[in-house]
XYZ file of C-alpha atoms in Angstrom:
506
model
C 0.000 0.000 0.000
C 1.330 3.321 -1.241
C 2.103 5.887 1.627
C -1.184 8.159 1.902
C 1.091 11.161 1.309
C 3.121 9.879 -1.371
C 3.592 12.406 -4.279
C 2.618 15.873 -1.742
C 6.033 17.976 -1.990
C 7.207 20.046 0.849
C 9.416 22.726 1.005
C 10.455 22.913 4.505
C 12.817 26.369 5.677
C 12.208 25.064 9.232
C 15.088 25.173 12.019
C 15.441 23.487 15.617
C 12.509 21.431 16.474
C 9.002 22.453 16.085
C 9.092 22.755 12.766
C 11.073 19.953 11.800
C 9.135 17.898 13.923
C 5.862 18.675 11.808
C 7.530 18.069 8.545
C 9.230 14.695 9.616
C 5.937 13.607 10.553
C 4.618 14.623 7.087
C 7.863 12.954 5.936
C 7.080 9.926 7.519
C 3.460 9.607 5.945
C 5.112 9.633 2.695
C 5.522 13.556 1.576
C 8.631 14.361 -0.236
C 10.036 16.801 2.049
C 12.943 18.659 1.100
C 14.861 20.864 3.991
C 16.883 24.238 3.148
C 19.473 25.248 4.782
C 21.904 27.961 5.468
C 25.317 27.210 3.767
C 27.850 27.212 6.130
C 26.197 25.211 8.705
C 22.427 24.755 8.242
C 20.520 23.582 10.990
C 21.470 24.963 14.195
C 20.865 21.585 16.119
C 23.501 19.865 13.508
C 26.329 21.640 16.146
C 24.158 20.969 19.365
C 26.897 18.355 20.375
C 27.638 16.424 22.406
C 26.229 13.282 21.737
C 27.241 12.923 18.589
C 27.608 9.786 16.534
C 30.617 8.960 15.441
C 31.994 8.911 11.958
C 32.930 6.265 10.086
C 35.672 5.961 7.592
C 34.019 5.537 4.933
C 31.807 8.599 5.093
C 31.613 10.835 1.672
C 35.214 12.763 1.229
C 33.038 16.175 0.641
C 31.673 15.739 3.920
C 35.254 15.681 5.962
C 34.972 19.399 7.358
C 31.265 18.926 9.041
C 30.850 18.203 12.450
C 29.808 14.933 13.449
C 26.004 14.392 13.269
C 24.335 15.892 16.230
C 21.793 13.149 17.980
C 19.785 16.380 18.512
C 19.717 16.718 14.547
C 19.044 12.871 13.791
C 15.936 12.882 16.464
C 13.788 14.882 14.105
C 14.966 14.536 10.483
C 14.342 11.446 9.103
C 12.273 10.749 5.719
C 14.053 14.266 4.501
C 16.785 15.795 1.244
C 18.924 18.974 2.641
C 19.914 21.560 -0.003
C 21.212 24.790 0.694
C 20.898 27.912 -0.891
C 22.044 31.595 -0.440
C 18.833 33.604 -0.186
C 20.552 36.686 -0.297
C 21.185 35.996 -4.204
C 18.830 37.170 -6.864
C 19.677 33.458 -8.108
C 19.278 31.352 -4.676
C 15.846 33.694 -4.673
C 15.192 31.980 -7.668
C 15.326 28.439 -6.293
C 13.322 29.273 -3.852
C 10.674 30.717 -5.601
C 10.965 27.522 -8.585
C 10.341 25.108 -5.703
C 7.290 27.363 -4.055
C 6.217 26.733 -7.448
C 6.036 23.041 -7.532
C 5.261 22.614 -3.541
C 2.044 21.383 -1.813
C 3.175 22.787 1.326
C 5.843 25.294 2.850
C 6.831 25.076 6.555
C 8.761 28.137 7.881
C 9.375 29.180 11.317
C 11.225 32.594 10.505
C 10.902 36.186 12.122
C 7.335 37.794 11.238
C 7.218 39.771 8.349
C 11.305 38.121 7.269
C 10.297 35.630 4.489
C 8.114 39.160 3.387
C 10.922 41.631 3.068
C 12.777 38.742 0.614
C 9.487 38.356 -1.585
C 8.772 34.812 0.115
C 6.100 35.739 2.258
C 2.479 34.260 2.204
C 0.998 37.028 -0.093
C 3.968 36.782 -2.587
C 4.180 32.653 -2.654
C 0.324 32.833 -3.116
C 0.645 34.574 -6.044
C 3.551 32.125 -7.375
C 1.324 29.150 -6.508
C -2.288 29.424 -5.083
C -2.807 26.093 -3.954
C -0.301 26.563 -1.649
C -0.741 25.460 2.033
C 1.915 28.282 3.888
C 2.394 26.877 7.579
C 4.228 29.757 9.575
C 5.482 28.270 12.871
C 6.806 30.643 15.551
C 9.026 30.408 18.887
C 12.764 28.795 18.292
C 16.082 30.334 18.104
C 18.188 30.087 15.407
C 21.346 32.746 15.028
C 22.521 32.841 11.450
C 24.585 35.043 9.458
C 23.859 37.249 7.322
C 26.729 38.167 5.584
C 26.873 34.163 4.825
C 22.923 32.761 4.017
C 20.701 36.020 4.144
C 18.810 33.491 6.441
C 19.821 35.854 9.284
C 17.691 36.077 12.465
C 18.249 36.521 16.222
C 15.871 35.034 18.082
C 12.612 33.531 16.504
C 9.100 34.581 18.342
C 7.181 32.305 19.950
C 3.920 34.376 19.991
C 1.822 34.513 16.592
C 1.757 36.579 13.481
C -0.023 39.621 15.325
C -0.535 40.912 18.756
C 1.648 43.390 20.816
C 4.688 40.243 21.582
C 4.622 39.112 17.739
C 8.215 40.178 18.165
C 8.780 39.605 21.616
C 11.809 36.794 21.651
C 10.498 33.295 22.592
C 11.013 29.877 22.681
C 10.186 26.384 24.851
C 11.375 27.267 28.135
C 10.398 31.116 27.777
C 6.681 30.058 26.569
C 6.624 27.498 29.116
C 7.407 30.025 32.229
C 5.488 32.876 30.171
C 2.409 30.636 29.227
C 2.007 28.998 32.749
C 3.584 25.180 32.140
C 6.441 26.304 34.789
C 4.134 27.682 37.162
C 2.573 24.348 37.574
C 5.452 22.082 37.234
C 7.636 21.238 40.375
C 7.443 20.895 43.952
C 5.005 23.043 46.122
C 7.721 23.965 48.460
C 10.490 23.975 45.298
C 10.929 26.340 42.652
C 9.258 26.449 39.264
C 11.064 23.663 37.054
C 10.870 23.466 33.420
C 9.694 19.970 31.841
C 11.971 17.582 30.729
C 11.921 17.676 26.830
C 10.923 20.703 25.167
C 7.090 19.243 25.090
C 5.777 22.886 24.090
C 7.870 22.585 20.498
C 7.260 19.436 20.059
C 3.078 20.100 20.617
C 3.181 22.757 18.499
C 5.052 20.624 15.542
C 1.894 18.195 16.661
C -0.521 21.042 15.985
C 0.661 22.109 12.685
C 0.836 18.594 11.088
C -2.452 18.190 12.127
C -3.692 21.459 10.604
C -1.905 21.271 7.668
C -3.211 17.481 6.717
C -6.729 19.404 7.506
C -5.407 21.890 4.805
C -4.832 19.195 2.024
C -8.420 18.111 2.235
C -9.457 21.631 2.661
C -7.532 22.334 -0.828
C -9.534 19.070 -2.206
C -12.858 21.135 -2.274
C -11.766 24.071 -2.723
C -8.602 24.546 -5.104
C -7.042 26.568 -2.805
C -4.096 26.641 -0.508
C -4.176 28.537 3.333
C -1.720 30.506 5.425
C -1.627 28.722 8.853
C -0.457 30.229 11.795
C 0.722 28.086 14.513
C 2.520 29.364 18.017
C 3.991 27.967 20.585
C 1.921 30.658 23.197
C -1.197 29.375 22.200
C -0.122 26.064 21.728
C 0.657 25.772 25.068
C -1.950 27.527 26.480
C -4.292 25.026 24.746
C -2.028 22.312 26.549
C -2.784 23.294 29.810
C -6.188 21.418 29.362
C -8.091 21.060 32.816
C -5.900 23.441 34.660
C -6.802 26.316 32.416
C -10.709 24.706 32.709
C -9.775 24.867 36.387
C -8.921 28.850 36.387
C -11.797 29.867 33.835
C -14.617 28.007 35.567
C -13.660 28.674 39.285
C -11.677 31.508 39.411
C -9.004 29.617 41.223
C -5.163 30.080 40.852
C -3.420 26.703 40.275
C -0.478 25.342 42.052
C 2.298 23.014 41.832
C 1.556 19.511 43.404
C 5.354 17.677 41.978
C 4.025 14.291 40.922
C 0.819 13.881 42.295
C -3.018 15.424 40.679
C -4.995 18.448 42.083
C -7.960 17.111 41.992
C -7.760 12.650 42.449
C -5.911 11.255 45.091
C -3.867 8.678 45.185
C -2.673 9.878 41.922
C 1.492 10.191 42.202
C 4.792 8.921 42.309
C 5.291 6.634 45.939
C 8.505 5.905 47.195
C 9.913 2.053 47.828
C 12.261 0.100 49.592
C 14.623 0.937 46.448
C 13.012 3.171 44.024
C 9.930 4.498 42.799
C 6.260 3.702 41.743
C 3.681 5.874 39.932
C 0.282 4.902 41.362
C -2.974 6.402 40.127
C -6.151 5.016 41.525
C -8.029 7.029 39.606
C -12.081 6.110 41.021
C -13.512 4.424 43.986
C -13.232 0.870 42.532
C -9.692 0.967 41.919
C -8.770 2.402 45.158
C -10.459 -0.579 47.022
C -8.638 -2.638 45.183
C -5.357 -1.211 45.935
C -6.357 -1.179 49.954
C -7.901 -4.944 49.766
C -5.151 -6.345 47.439
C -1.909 -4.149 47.458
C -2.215 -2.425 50.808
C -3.860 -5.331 52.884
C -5.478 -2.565 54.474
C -9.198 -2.798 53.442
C -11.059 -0.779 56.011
C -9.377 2.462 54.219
C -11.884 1.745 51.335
C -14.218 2.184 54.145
C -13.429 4.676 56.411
C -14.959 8.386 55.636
C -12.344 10.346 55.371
C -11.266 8.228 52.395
C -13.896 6.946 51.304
C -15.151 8.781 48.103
C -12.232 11.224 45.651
C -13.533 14.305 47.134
C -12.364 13.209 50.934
C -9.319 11.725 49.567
C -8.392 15.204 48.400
C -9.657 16.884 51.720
C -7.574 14.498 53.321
C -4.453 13.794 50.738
C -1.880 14.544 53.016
C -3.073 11.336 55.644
C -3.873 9.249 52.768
C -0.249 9.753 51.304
C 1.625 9.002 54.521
C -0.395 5.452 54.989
C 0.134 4.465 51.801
C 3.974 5.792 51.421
C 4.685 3.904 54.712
C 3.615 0.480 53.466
C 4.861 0.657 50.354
C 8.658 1.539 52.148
C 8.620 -1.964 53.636
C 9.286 -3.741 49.832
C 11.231 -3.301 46.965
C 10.217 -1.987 43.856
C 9.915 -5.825 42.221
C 7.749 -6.596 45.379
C 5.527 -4.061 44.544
C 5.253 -4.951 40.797
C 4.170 -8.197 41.328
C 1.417 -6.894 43.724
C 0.198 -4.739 41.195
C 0.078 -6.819 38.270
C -3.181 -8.192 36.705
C -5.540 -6.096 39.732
C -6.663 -3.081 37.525
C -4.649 -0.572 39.480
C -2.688 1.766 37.499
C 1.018 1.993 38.344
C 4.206 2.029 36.618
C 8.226 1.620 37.910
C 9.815 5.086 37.059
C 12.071 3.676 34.857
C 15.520 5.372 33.048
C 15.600 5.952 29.284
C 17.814 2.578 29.109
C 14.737 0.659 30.844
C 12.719 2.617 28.895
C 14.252 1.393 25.473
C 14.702 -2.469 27.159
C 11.078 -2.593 28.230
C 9.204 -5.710 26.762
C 6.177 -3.801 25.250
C 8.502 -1.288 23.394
C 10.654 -4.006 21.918
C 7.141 -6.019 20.820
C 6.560 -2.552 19.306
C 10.064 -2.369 17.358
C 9.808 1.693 18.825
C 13.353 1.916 17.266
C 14.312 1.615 13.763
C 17.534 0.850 12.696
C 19.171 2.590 9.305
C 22.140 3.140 7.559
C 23.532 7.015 7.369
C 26.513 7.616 4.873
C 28.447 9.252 7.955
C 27.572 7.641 10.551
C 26.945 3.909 9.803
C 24.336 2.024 11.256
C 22.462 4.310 13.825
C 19.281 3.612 15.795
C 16.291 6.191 15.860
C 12.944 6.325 17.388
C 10.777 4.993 14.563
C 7.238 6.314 13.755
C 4.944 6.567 16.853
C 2.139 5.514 14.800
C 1.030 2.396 12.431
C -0.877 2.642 9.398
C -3.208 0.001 8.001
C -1.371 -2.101 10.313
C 2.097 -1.731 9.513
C 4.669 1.169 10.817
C 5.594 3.730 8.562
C 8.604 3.119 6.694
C 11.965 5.208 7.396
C 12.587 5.279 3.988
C 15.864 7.864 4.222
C 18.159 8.417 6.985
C 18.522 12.231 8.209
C 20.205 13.997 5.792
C 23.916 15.421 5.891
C 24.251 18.924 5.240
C 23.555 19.650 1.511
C 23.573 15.790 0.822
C 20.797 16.187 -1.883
C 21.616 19.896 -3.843
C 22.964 18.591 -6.948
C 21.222 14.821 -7.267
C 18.895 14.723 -10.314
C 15.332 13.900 -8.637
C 16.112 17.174 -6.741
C 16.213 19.169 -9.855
C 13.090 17.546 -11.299
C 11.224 20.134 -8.473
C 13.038 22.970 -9.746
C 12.723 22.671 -14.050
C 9.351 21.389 -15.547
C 12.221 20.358 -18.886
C 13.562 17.301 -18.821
C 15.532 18.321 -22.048
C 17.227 21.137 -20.668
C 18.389 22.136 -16.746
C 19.778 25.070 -15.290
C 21.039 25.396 -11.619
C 22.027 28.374 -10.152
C 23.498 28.983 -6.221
C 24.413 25.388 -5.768
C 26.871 25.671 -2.704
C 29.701 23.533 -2.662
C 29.809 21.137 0.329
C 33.639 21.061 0.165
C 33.942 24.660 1.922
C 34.828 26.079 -1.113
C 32.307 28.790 -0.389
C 32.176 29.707 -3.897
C 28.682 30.314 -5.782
C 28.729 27.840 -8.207
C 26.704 28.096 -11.812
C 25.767 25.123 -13.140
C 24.806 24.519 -17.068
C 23.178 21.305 -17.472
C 22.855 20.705 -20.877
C 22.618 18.068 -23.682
C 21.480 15.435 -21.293
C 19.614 13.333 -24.133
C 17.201 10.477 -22.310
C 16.395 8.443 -25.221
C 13.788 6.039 -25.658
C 15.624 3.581 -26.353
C 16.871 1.939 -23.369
C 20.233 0.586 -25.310
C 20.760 3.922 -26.802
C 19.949 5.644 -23.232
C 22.508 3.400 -22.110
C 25.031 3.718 -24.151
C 24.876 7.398 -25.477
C 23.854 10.063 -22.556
C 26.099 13.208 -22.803
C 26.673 15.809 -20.294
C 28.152 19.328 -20.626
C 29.031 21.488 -17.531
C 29.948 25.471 -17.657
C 30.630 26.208 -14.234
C 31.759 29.335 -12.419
C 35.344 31.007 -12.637
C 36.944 29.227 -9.500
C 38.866 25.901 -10.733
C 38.224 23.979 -8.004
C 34.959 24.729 -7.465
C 33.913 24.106 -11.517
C 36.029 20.790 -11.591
C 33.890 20.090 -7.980
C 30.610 20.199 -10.141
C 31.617 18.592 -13.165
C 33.005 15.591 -11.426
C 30.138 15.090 -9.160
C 27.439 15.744 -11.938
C 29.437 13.096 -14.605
C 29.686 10.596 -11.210
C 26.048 10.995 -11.190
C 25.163 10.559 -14.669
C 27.820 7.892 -15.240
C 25.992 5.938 -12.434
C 22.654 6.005 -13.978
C 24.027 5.237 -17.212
C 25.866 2.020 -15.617
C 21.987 1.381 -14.144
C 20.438 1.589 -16.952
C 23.106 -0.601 -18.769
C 22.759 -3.796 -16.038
C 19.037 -3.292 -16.374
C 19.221 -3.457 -20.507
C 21.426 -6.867 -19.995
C 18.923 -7.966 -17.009
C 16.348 -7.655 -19.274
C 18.258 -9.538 -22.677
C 19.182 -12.232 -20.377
C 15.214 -12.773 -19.397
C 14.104 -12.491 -22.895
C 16.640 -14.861 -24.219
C 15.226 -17.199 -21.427
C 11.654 -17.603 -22.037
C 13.021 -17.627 -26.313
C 14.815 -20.801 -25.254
C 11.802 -22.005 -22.795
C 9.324 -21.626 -26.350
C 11.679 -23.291 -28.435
């Protein structure tokens, strides 16, 4: 079964991780998503290191003056093709503007109004292509320079595309203290602490996949693309879910409660002889349970004080001190076996080894293995989701920095001529740092697959520099000599099974 977003293109001039986050998961349904990036060192997560995985030997010799690939970088760029481009240039504009052309969707997570002042912003790519679904993400950093990319920023905004803080600096941890995450999260008698992973990008690269799939069915009926406008404010605002409910219906400030819930009890993390259990007995039932079967300690199910939720809260701090006090005499594996099978939620608070080693995430294959051209055989997180039954493919490992400029299926988005193919601005990953010009001319695809074979033809003109034209011409002839060599053992493949079912008839 084909991927249900097979054949949608997507330009993505995302950064960090909310928006790459959205357009790996629109990678990973099948979209052809291709990634710009700034020249000298594209995405800033590519030099978040350490970790890092380590290069092998036989990585690409263009590729010997990048960093190692960032783990931060491989987390949320799988399924994708980096090319970079100078956007300063009246050419790399160009490029640009050719692949708005041929796009289904463009991601961006740039400064308000930036993409604008370079003739890239919604009104202008609307006009290049009107069925164009323009997804403008706010609220990560990036620090590029301008002298180098024209992709030059200092601090994305985190806020929306109007208001009085569209330009107020802002990413995860600022929205989360700003937007109220922080003021929740913690200790009651610690200070505000930030979440573990920045969950505010990554819900907001949630919200715009979603929105944007919404788009493509949108465009279905009506032939027309949308400018979305996704945040990480609002975004996380929506994420505080009941405790925002909390405040508007009652009037009542929230507070931090560490791991347990305002408003269920017991609903937290309980300590053991030698770790730690999360325990939610989330309704009457289940808490008899855990006093009959776990606690051996039925008359709590009982008594009044703890008797329905709403005494359990009036009385959490009692409850918690029973319960913490038996479950002190065991260890942890004790405990787990108590649990099992009664209909009590609980979990072990595991590490991120134990995490990776538990038994339902290997019977879930949660991590994919692949093979990356500089770093060998790596391990990812695979797709989160299954479709029709089976997980969605990782079809490309992330990219290396401008691994995909020059190959050929890249320049099929930029020239509707097959005949004839110019490419201008292609940066040369071998730190030349010259602006190349590329003449692709002559390339003859004949129909006859012998012919094809046996008779393609390149020509290169490239710019003044030496090294940089004898850069291009060698890696464009590589490329066409290898699809001539295909398209030679395919010709025999194909004599040798002809001459076999001629022998089979005779």
């Amino acid at each position: 079964m084909l991927p249900p977003l097979k054949g949608i293109k997507v330009l993505d001039l995302t950064r960090v991780l909310a928006g790459p986050t959205a357009t790996m998961l629109l990678a990973d349904l099948g979209a052809d998503v291709i990634k710009v990036e700034e020249i000298s060192k594209g995405d800033d997560t590519r030099t978040w290191n350490p970790p890092s995985a380590p290069t092998v030997s036989s990585a690409p010799a263009e590729t010997s003056h990048l960093p190692p690939e960032s783990a931060y970088f491989l987390a949320v760029n799988r399924n994708k093709r980096s090319m970079t481009v100078n956007f300063k240039s009246p050419e790399g504009l160009e490029i640009i503007q050719k692949l708005v052309k041929k796009s289904d969707i463009l991601v961006e997570n740039f400064i308000c109004g930036k993409l604008a002042t370079m003739g890239l912003g919604y009104e202008d790519c609307k006009k290049l292509n009107p069925r164009l679904i323009y997804t403008s993400i706010t609220g990560e950093e990036v620090a590029f320079d301008a002298s180098e990319s024209g992709m030059a920023q200092k601090a994305l905004k985190g806020y929306g595309q109007t208001g009085p803080y569209r330009k107020a600096p802002g990413y995860d941890v600022i929205v989360e203290a700003e937007a109220g995450l922080m003021h929740i999260t913690g200790e009651p008698d610690r200070p505000p602490s930030k979440v573990g992973v920045a969950a505010t990008d990554i819900a907001t690269g949630l919200y715009a996949h979603g929105v944007i799939l919404a788009a493509l069915l949108s465009r279905q009926k009506t032939g027309q693309g949308v400018w979305i406008d996704c945040n990480l404010f609002e975004t996380q605002i929506a994420g505080l879910a009941n405790i925002a409910s909390n405040y508007l219906v009652s009037g009542k400030e929230a507070s931090r409660h560490g791991t347990a819930h305002p408003s269920v009890v017991p609903y937290q993390v309980f300590p053991c002889k030698d770790g730690f259990l999360m325990v939610g007995a989330g309704n009457n039932k289940q808490f008899a349970l855990l006093a009959e079967k776990i606690l051996d300690n039925p008359e709590l199910a009982t008594d009044p004080r703890f008797a329905t939720n709403e005494a359990r809260v009036a009385n959490r701090v009692e409850l918690i001190n029973i319960i913490s006090d038996v479950l002190l005499k065991q260890e942890r594996v004790y405990w787990i076996e108590r649990f099992t099978g009664l209909g009590v939620p609980f979990a072990p608070i595991n590490n991120i080894k134990q995490t990776f080693d538990h038994p339902q995430a290997i019977a879930r294959q949660v991590t994919v293995e692949v093979e990356h051209p500089r770093a060998g055989k790596i391990k990812l997180v695979a797709p989160a989701v299954s479709y029709n039954g089976k997980k969605m493919a990782v079809r490309m490992p992330p990219p290396w920095l401008s691994e995909h400029t020059t190959e050929v299926e890249l320049m099929r988005h930029l020239y509707t001529s097959i005949e004839q193919r110019k490419v201008t601005v292609v940066e040369s990953p071998t730190g030349t740092g010259k602006t190349l010009s590329l003449l692709c001319a002559g390339l003859t695809w004949l129909k006859d697959e012998k012919d094809r074979a046996k008779k393609g033809k390149l020509r290169a003109i490239a710019g003044d520099d030496a090294d940089a034209k004898e850069w291009v011409i060698e890696q464009t002839r590589e490329r066409v000599i290898r699809e001539m060599e295909a398209d030679e053992r395919e010709y025999e493949a194909r004599l040798v099974e002809a001459k076999k079912r001629e022998d089979l008839l005779k």
